[in-house]
């Protein structure tokens, strides 16, 4: 028997729909103010707190200790996955990777931006393997230092890897196989190591890693950023240690100059610049969430496709956990004569989902172009509005993962006592039911948070549409808010689809 999580009740959904209607009316009737200033607040300038932040930023041992802890857990996952029980809910490899890390990662972005990348064990291990230094700069750095060829210096590889990872996760079902989980984790280390050994700096983090790119783009919505404390100091800086590194600190792994940084997308929060800057001019600061998606992030064709893919795959994740998904797949399999594990049917479903979202978005972009009369080329408008996908994907991603995190993390403490799950039996239906009933957050609280997330996601999406819409206004003086209607239809349609998914019962992962 399959256990399911209950869907969002109708009354919560009506609140979301009511808010969406009001937001759309408001956008269509209210002129968009031109942005004048974004207020930010550097953590080092906060009284009492600031001094501790300075110590934290300058102290490399805190980061190294965290990396060691994460590498320890990573090695445990590998050992447990390769040599432990194949029962997924009893093996720490699957529980830690999928129930805790994969579900919780997106929440870390919500609070800490790209902080995960700073302690990522794939990156740490590849660094140790290639550079053979625990933390100091390695000279020579044992890499071929080849410049990433132009055809590869974009995020298309990350998008393809993201699709492949989704295929492995949901199609092949590695989430229920500790062995496959360990194998894929090792594969990530191999890829990161190969990239570091061949290419300059950390091309893997910048161009290839699907997790890093997902975190990077979602970080555009994060309420924190790593930036110069004083912009003028950076403007007058001649050494650019943040970019080049110094005798003991590595350069910025993703080719960023702190003084020119306008978006979080490629910052891995590695802390190199905070430690190498001779003026101690780099620190975390608070900012209004989503300010990058609204204003400062620059549109790029490959990045916009990654964001569209992210939106499509997030919805696809939800779709495959609906009770009717298997029935759909069986019907498709019968139609195309697919037998066995239904992987061809799943693959068709996966690509169909991406295609449908891409076609709907492209069509609405073209409609926007036509009715606004803008002279912007299709590709440029496509990239400009693609930021709207971020809050839509992120809010549903959080709402969906909240179910996994709260409802499926009950009782996972037991795997820490017996990580390899030696001499354990699968969870009985009674145990599953008991876990289901002893969540550490009440059901109504989960529904309330999911409702709030959907409302905030839609609100940020309409703000992105308004502010990015100003780009059309500058090239068409007759511009009026109603010309943004196709984009509003897109945001409302996607939110409606996500809402419908949330209202369905969802199959428990394990
Ligand atoms: S962060 Fe430091 S090293 Fe980099 S440009 Fe600014 S002042 Fe110079
Ligand atoms: S060096 Fe600084 S700007 Fe570059 S990735 Fe690391 S933390 Fe981000």
XYZ file of C-alpha atoms and ligand atoms in Angstrom:
526
model
C 0.000 0.000 0.000
C 1.308 3.487 -0.866
C 1.335 6.138 1.864
C 0.405 9.658 0.778
C 0.672 13.127 2.310
C -2.625 15.055 2.330
C -2.996 17.890 -0.160
C -3.614 21.549 0.628
C -7.301 22.018 1.618
C -9.577 24.110 -0.564
C -9.974 27.018 1.862
C -6.221 27.677 1.838
C -6.243 27.528 -1.955
C -9.036 30.067 -2.119
C -6.895 32.503 -0.110
C -4.102 32.117 -2.683
C -6.466 32.560 -5.627
C -8.030 35.644 -3.991
C -4.602 37.168 -3.477
C -3.572 36.433 -7.055
C -6.648 38.196 -8.399
C -6.013 41.280 -6.276
C -2.312 41.353 -7.254
C -3.131 41.185 -10.975
C -5.701 44.002 -10.700
C -3.182 46.066 -8.744
C -0.450 45.586 -11.379
C -2.797 46.520 -14.202
C -3.938 49.692 -12.488
C -0.787 50.962 -10.755
C 2.178 52.552 -12.551
C 5.583 51.013 -11.801
C 7.923 53.366 -9.937
C 11.379 53.727 -11.475
C 13.958 52.291 -9.115
C 16.072 54.901 -7.393
C 17.976 53.155 -4.614
C 18.236 49.763 -2.920
C 18.837 49.928 0.808
C 21.389 47.442 2.087
C 22.859 46.879 5.499
C 26.332 45.407 5.947
C 26.534 42.897 8.783
C 29.854 44.327 9.959
C 28.176 47.680 10.611
C 25.570 46.267 12.977
C 26.502 47.247 16.522
C 27.680 44.408 18.839
C 27.131 41.884 16.073
C 29.527 43.468 13.562
C 32.734 42.625 15.397
C 31.851 38.934 15.599
C 31.004 38.941 11.886
C 34.442 40.375 11.084
C 36.123 37.635 13.117
C 33.949 35.005 11.485
C 34.749 36.215 7.985
C 38.484 36.502 8.557
C 38.837 33.169 10.369
C 39.504 30.442 7.838
C 39.467 27.676 10.467
C 35.715 27.913 10.941
C 35.190 27.221 7.241
C 37.809 24.471 7.188
C 36.178 22.790 10.217
C 32.786 22.882 8.515
C 34.294 21.413 5.357
C 35.879 18.588 7.364
C 32.543 17.777 9.016
C 30.771 17.725 5.639
C 33.469 15.544 4.081
C 33.087 13.184 7.063
C 29.345 12.851 6.401
C 29.989 12.454 2.692
C 32.406 9.565 3.254
C 29.889 7.982 5.603
C 27.290 8.169 2.827
C 29.662 6.479 0.402
C 30.570 3.687 2.827
C 26.960 3.125 3.932
C 25.705 3.241 0.338
C 28.274 0.752 -0.947
C 28.368 -1.628 1.999
C 25.179 -1.049 4.038
C 21.665 -2.384 3.811
C 19.758 -1.888 0.535
C 16.675 -0.821 2.544
C 16.500 2.931 1.749
C 14.778 4.112 4.954
C 17.332 2.243 7.086
C 20.501 3.368 5.310
C 22.038 6.748 6.118
C 23.129 7.195 2.490
C 19.583 7.553 1.171
C 18.088 9.162 4.273
C 20.759 11.833 4.621
C 21.034 12.517 0.891
C 17.395 12.605 -0.138
C 15.285 13.171 2.989
C 17.524 15.718 4.634
C 20.030 17.270 2.234
C 18.094 17.299 -1.046
C 14.885 18.440 0.659
C 16.598 20.961 2.943
C 19.082 22.447 0.458
C 16.556 24.813 -1.024
C 15.740 26.150 2.476
C 19.415 26.957 3.008
C 19.260 29.180 -0.099
C 16.226 30.928 1.342
C 18.236 31.903 4.433
C 21.903 31.816 3.429
C 22.119 32.175 -0.336
C 24.871 30.050 -1.852
C 26.398 29.044 1.523
C 26.141 25.349 0.638
C 28.740 25.774 -2.127
C 31.241 27.047 0.459
C 31.225 23.688 2.240
C 30.285 21.365 -0.625
C 32.175 18.071 -0.124
C 32.477 17.362 -3.886
C 34.371 20.597 -4.272
C 36.444 20.125 -1.107
C 37.509 16.602 -2.082
C 38.349 17.594 -5.653
C 40.396 20.499 -4.300
C 42.327 18.230 -1.959
C 42.858 15.596 -4.649
C 44.136 17.977 -7.326
C 45.770 20.797 -5.358
C 46.950 18.494 -2.545
C 46.641 21.300 -0.018
C 44.172 21.455 2.831
C 43.594 25.176 2.553
C 46.648 27.170 1.432
C 47.118 28.216 -2.169
C 48.901 25.518 -4.175
C 51.659 26.688 -6.551
C 51.884 24.989 -8.999
C 48.233 24.080 -8.762
C 48.579 20.666 -10.477
C 46.029 21.562 -13.143
C 46.459 21.732 -16.913
C 44.875 25.187 -16.521
C 43.175 25.029 -19.903
C 40.787 27.871 -20.632
C 37.230 26.568 -20.909
C 36.430 26.564 -24.649
C 33.831 29.086 -25.695
C 31.267 26.443 -26.697
C 31.451 25.048 -23.142
C 31.674 28.342 -21.239
C 27.957 28.638 -20.534
C 25.361 26.899 -18.381
C 24.009 24.519 -21.037
C 26.150 21.691 -19.570
C 24.610 22.355 -16.139
C 21.111 22.234 -17.647
C 21.813 18.886 -19.338
C 23.265 17.532 -16.112
C 20.220 18.750 -14.219
C 17.932 16.901 -16.635
C 20.140 13.783 -16.304
C 20.056 14.022 -12.501
C 16.251 14.312 -12.537
C 16.073 11.318 -14.856
C 18.235 9.290 -12.470
C 16.364 10.513 -9.402
C 12.792 10.042 -10.561
C 13.060 7.739 -13.570
C 15.703 5.241 -12.501
C 14.755 5.760 -8.849
C 18.162 6.233 -7.249
C 16.444 7.827 -4.241
C 15.433 4.349 -3.112
C 18.822 2.740 -3.729
C 21.636 3.428 -1.244
C 24.143 1.890 -3.671
C 23.085 4.101 -6.583
C 23.031 7.136 -4.261
C 26.654 6.482 -3.292
C 27.607 5.875 -6.922
C 26.094 9.166 -8.104
C 27.716 11.034 -5.191
C 31.081 9.604 -6.196
C 30.431 10.522 -9.809
C 30.013 14.174 -8.766
C 33.442 14.062 -7.081
C 34.982 12.481 -10.182
C 33.484 15.168 -12.449
C 34.545 18.016 -10.143
C 38.063 16.545 -9.873
C 38.419 16.019 -13.634
C 37.276 19.576 -14.289
C 39.701 21.003 -11.734
C 42.571 18.948 -13.151
C 41.917 20.095 -16.720
C 40.414 23.587 -16.657
C 41.427 26.877 -15.059
C 39.943 27.718 -11.665
C 36.616 26.029 -10.819
C 34.884 25.627 -14.153
C 32.777 22.839 -12.651
C 31.187 25.233 -10.129
C 30.672 27.956 -12.693
C 29.428 26.033 -15.727
C 28.740 22.367 -15.092
C 27.345 21.670 -11.619
C 23.520 21.490 -11.705
C 23.282 21.903 -7.937
C 25.582 24.928 -7.927
C 23.711 26.591 -10.765
C 20.336 25.942 -9.125
C 21.628 27.437 -5.883
C 23.237 30.303 -7.788
C 20.069 31.365 -9.591
C 17.836 30.884 -6.584
C 20.337 33.027 -4.643
C 19.186 35.977 -6.711
C 16.165 35.903 -4.399
C 18.177 35.509 -1.176
C 18.089 38.266 1.445
C 21.880 38.290 1.800
C 24.837 38.949 -0.468
C 28.610 39.069 -0.201
C 29.660 42.543 -1.343
C 32.198 45.334 -0.726
C 31.766 47.158 2.570
C 32.867 50.378 0.907
C 32.399 50.653 -2.874
C 34.959 53.426 -3.231
C 37.732 51.246 -1.803
C 37.077 48.702 -4.547
C 36.880 51.414 -7.228
C 40.359 52.630 -6.255
C 41.846 49.173 -5.785
C 44.843 48.416 -8.018
C 45.725 44.876 -6.875
C 42.349 43.090 -7.216
C 43.425 40.374 -4.793
C 39.853 39.127 -4.718
C 40.170 38.213 -8.405
C 43.854 37.189 -8.535
C 44.283 35.818 -4.996
C 47.492 36.395 -3.051
C 50.433 34.291 -1.893
C 48.379 32.135 0.407
C 44.766 32.502 -0.793
C 43.371 31.105 -4.030
C 41.811 33.535 -6.533
C 38.069 33.782 -6.975
C 37.111 30.325 -8.308
C 34.459 31.713 -10.648
C 36.320 34.719 -12.074
C 34.508 37.463 -10.146
C 35.833 40.888 -9.196
C 34.153 41.866 -5.956
C 33.943 45.558 -6.796
C 31.968 44.801 -9.964
C 29.711 42.119 -8.546
C 26.035 42.788 -9.195
C 24.500 39.361 -8.763
C 24.901 36.280 -6.588
C 24.531 33.763 -9.414
C 28.173 32.736 -9.669
C 29.428 33.535 -6.179
C 30.004 30.275 -4.324
C 30.447 32.021 -0.946
C 33.887 30.383 -0.810
C 35.288 33.218 1.302
C 38.516 33.606 -0.715
C 37.834 37.285 -1.316
C 36.972 37.978 2.317
C 40.370 36.587 3.272
C 42.510 37.899 0.421
C 41.260 41.484 0.252
C 44.099 43.608 1.736
C 41.560 46.215 2.841
C 39.235 43.735 4.592
C 36.546 45.244 2.439
C 34.279 42.263 1.815
C 31.406 41.192 4.054
C 27.893 39.829 4.087
C 25.086 42.321 3.928
C 21.295 42.222 4.082
C 19.261 43.465 1.171
C 15.637 43.318 0.077
C 15.029 39.715 -1.093
C 14.665 39.298 -4.855
C 16.364 42.618 -5.656
C 18.562 40.911 -8.259
C 15.700 39.186 -10.049
C 13.887 42.520 -10.134
C 16.717 44.824 -11.139
C 20.391 43.989 -11.112
C 20.769 40.494 -12.648
C 21.785 40.746 -16.288
C 19.770 38.656 -18.780
C 21.609 35.930 -20.709
C 20.208 33.447 -23.219
C 21.774 30.278 -21.726
C 20.916 31.304 -18.165
C 17.314 31.999 -19.094
C 17.032 28.472 -20.499
C 18.438 27.067 -17.281
C 15.790 28.987 -15.338
C 12.999 27.762 -17.651
C 14.353 24.214 -17.197
C 14.433 24.705 -13.437
C 10.794 25.785 -13.439
C 9.725 22.869 -15.620
C 11.666 20.275 -13.642
C 10.380 21.597 -10.313
C 6.800 21.117 -11.483
C 7.749 17.761 -12.993
C 9.066 16.620 -9.599
C 5.678 17.341 -8.081
C 3.833 15.661 -10.950
C 5.716 12.367 -10.562
C 4.721 12.182 -6.890
C 1.013 12.310 -7.635
C -0.915 9.036 -7.331
C -2.188 9.377 -10.930
C 1.320 9.681 -12.429
C 1.865 5.915 -12.574
C -1.469 5.469 -14.335
C -0.483 8.090 -16.926
C 2.844 6.333 -17.461
C 1.171 2.931 -17.863
C -1.235 4.357 -20.447
C 1.633 5.978 -22.340
C 3.641 2.732 -22.126
C 0.733 0.769 -23.611
C 0.413 3.294 -26.431
C 4.085 3.166 -27.407
C 4.582 -0.540 -26.589
C 6.954 0.156 -23.694
C 7.433 -2.664 -21.193
C 9.730 -3.347 -18.252
C 10.736 -0.307 -16.144
C 8.874 2.208 -18.320
C 11.990 4.344 -18.737
C 11.180 5.350 -22.343
C 7.703 6.471 -21.194
C 9.213 8.392 -18.282
C 11.759 10.031 -20.581
C 8.992 11.146 -22.947
C 7.050 12.551 -19.961
C 10.135 14.418 -18.729
C 10.927 16.065 -22.052
C 7.246 16.761 -22.757
C 7.042 18.685 -19.485
C 10.071 20.847 -20.358
C 8.774 21.357 -23.887
C 5.292 22.414 -22.759
C 6.657 25.051 -20.363
C 9.166 26.313 -22.946
C 6.521 26.556 -25.689
C 4.019 28.348 -23.418
C 6.682 30.808 -22.238
C 8.025 31.458 -25.762
C 4.529 31.971 -27.146
C 3.639 34.471 -24.427
C 6.929 36.310 -24.961
C 6.113 36.630 -28.661
C 2.596 37.845 -27.804
C 4.118 40.421 -25.421
C 6.438 41.546 -28.197
C 3.570 41.950 -30.619
C 1.128 43.773 -28.355
C 3.739 46.033 -26.761
C 5.202 46.989 -30.138
C 8.685 46.874 -28.622
C 11.682 46.803 -30.943
C 13.453 44.362 -28.611
C 14.528 41.136 -30.314
C 12.774 37.932 -29.243
C 15.906 36.481 -27.612
C 16.458 39.592 -25.536
C 12.863 39.788 -24.346
C 12.905 36.039 -23.623
C 15.986 36.496 -21.409
C 14.708 39.701 -19.802
C 11.491 38.166 -18.514
C 13.019 34.781 -17.648
C 13.692 36.010 -14.092
C 9.971 35.634 -13.458
C 10.489 31.862 -13.405
C 12.730 32.075 -10.317
C 10.131 33.050 -7.672
C 7.570 30.740 -9.277
C 9.918 27.746 -9.168
C 11.441 28.640 -5.795
C 8.140 29.094 -3.949
C 6.730 25.793 -5.211
C 10.067 24.053 -4.601
C 9.987 25.221 -0.967
C 6.300 24.377 -0.481
C 6.750 20.923 -2.008
C 9.963 20.163 -0.099
C 8.370 21.290 3.150
C 6.166 18.208 2.895
C 9.183 15.947 2.413
C 11.228 17.621 5.116
C 8.587 17.758 7.847
C 6.695 14.578 7.121
C 9.574 12.310 6.104
C 12.303 13.353 8.520
C 10.512 11.991 11.592
C 12.533 9.235 13.244
C 15.566 9.597 11.026
C 17.732 9.926 14.148
C 17.788 6.121 14.249
C 19.961 5.933 11.103
C 22.679 7.894 12.899
C 22.830 5.129 15.531
C 23.070 2.435 12.864
C 24.213 4.225 9.674
C 24.674 1.084 7.604
C 21.320 -0.287 8.763
C 22.866 -3.617 9.782
C 20.258 -6.274 10.708
C 17.317 -3.922 10.120
C 13.979 -4.627 8.448
C 11.941 -2.306 6.226
C 9.574 0.098 7.985
C 6.221 -1.549 8.595
C 3.019 0.227 7.571
C 2.338 0.845 11.260
C 5.762 2.518 11.718
C 5.217 4.629 8.623
C 1.815 5.648 9.891
C 3.222 6.521 13.345
C 5.931 8.682 11.786
C 3.322 10.321 9.658
C 1.327 11.229 12.755
C 4.238 12.546 14.849
C 5.489 15.429 12.732
C 7.374 18.222 14.485
C 5.105 20.810 12.884
C 1.319 20.565 12.861
C -0.509 19.888 9.630
C -2.220 23.273 9.716
C 1.135 25.019 10.183
C 2.458 23.246 7.071
C -0.595 24.357 5.087
C -0.240 27.937 6.357
C 3.459 28.063 5.396
C 2.721 26.563 1.970
C 0.014 29.166 1.416
C 2.349 31.983 2.471
C 5.077 30.666 0.144
C 2.744 30.527 -2.851
C 1.499 34.055 -2.146
C 5.016 35.460 -1.733
C 6.235 33.622 -4.850
C 3.411 35.068 -6.945
C 3.878 38.529 -5.470
C 7.604 38.552 -6.331
C 6.797 37.194 -9.808
C 4.413 40.080 -10.560
C 7.013 42.515 -9.217
C 9.598 41.016 -11.592
C 7.132 41.420 -14.468
C 6.470 45.059 -13.555
C 10.097 46.032 -13.123
C 11.489 44.054 -16.056
C 8.576 45.458 -18.055
C 10.153 48.902 -17.695
C 12.716 47.719 -20.264
C 9.948 47.649 -22.823
C 8.669 51.004 -21.635
C 11.967 52.668 -22.454
C 11.756 51.459 -26.038
C 8.046 52.177 -26.447
C 6.618 55.360 -24.952
C 3.028 54.177 -25.545
C 3.601 51.348 -23.162
C 0.767 50.574 -20.754
C 0.524 48.037 -17.941
C -2.045 45.933 -19.783
C 0.653 45.041 -22.297
C 2.192 42.925 -19.560
C -0.934 40.748 -19.531
C 0.692 37.770 -21.332
C 3.415 37.613 -18.682
C 0.825 37.913 -15.916
C -1.096 35.058 -17.538
C 2.117 33.022 -17.477
C 2.753 33.708 -13.772
C -0.890 33.021 -12.862
C -1.015 29.858 -14.984
C 2.155 28.417 -13.456
C 1.063 29.325 -9.913
C -2.348 27.773 -10.631
C -0.649 24.573 -11.827
C 1.588 24.478 -8.738
C -1.410 25.118 -6.518
C -3.289 22.239 -8.143
C -0.266 19.992 -7.509
C -0.145 21.058 -3.860
C -3.845 20.253 -3.468
C -3.321 16.630 -4.543
C -2.269 13.895 -2.110
C 1.476 13.327 -2.544
C 3.192 9.933 -2.436
C 5.735 9.577 0.395
C 9.295 9.185 -0.854
C 10.229 6.334 1.523
S 37.425 43.372 -2.736
Fe 39.385 44.108 -1.995
S 40.841 43.270 -3.472
Fe 38.820 43.170 -4.449
S 38.600 45.062 -5.594
Fe 37.688 45.412 -3.574
S 39.335 46.288 -2.377
Fe 40.309 45.324 -4.148
S 36.042 34.653 -4.097
Fe 34.393 35.886 -3.236
S 33.155 36.517 -5.024
Fe 34.447 34.797 -5.666
S 33.136 32.995 -5.351
Fe 34.409 33.234 -3.516
S 33.122 34.396 -2.123
Fe 32.226 34.653 -4.173
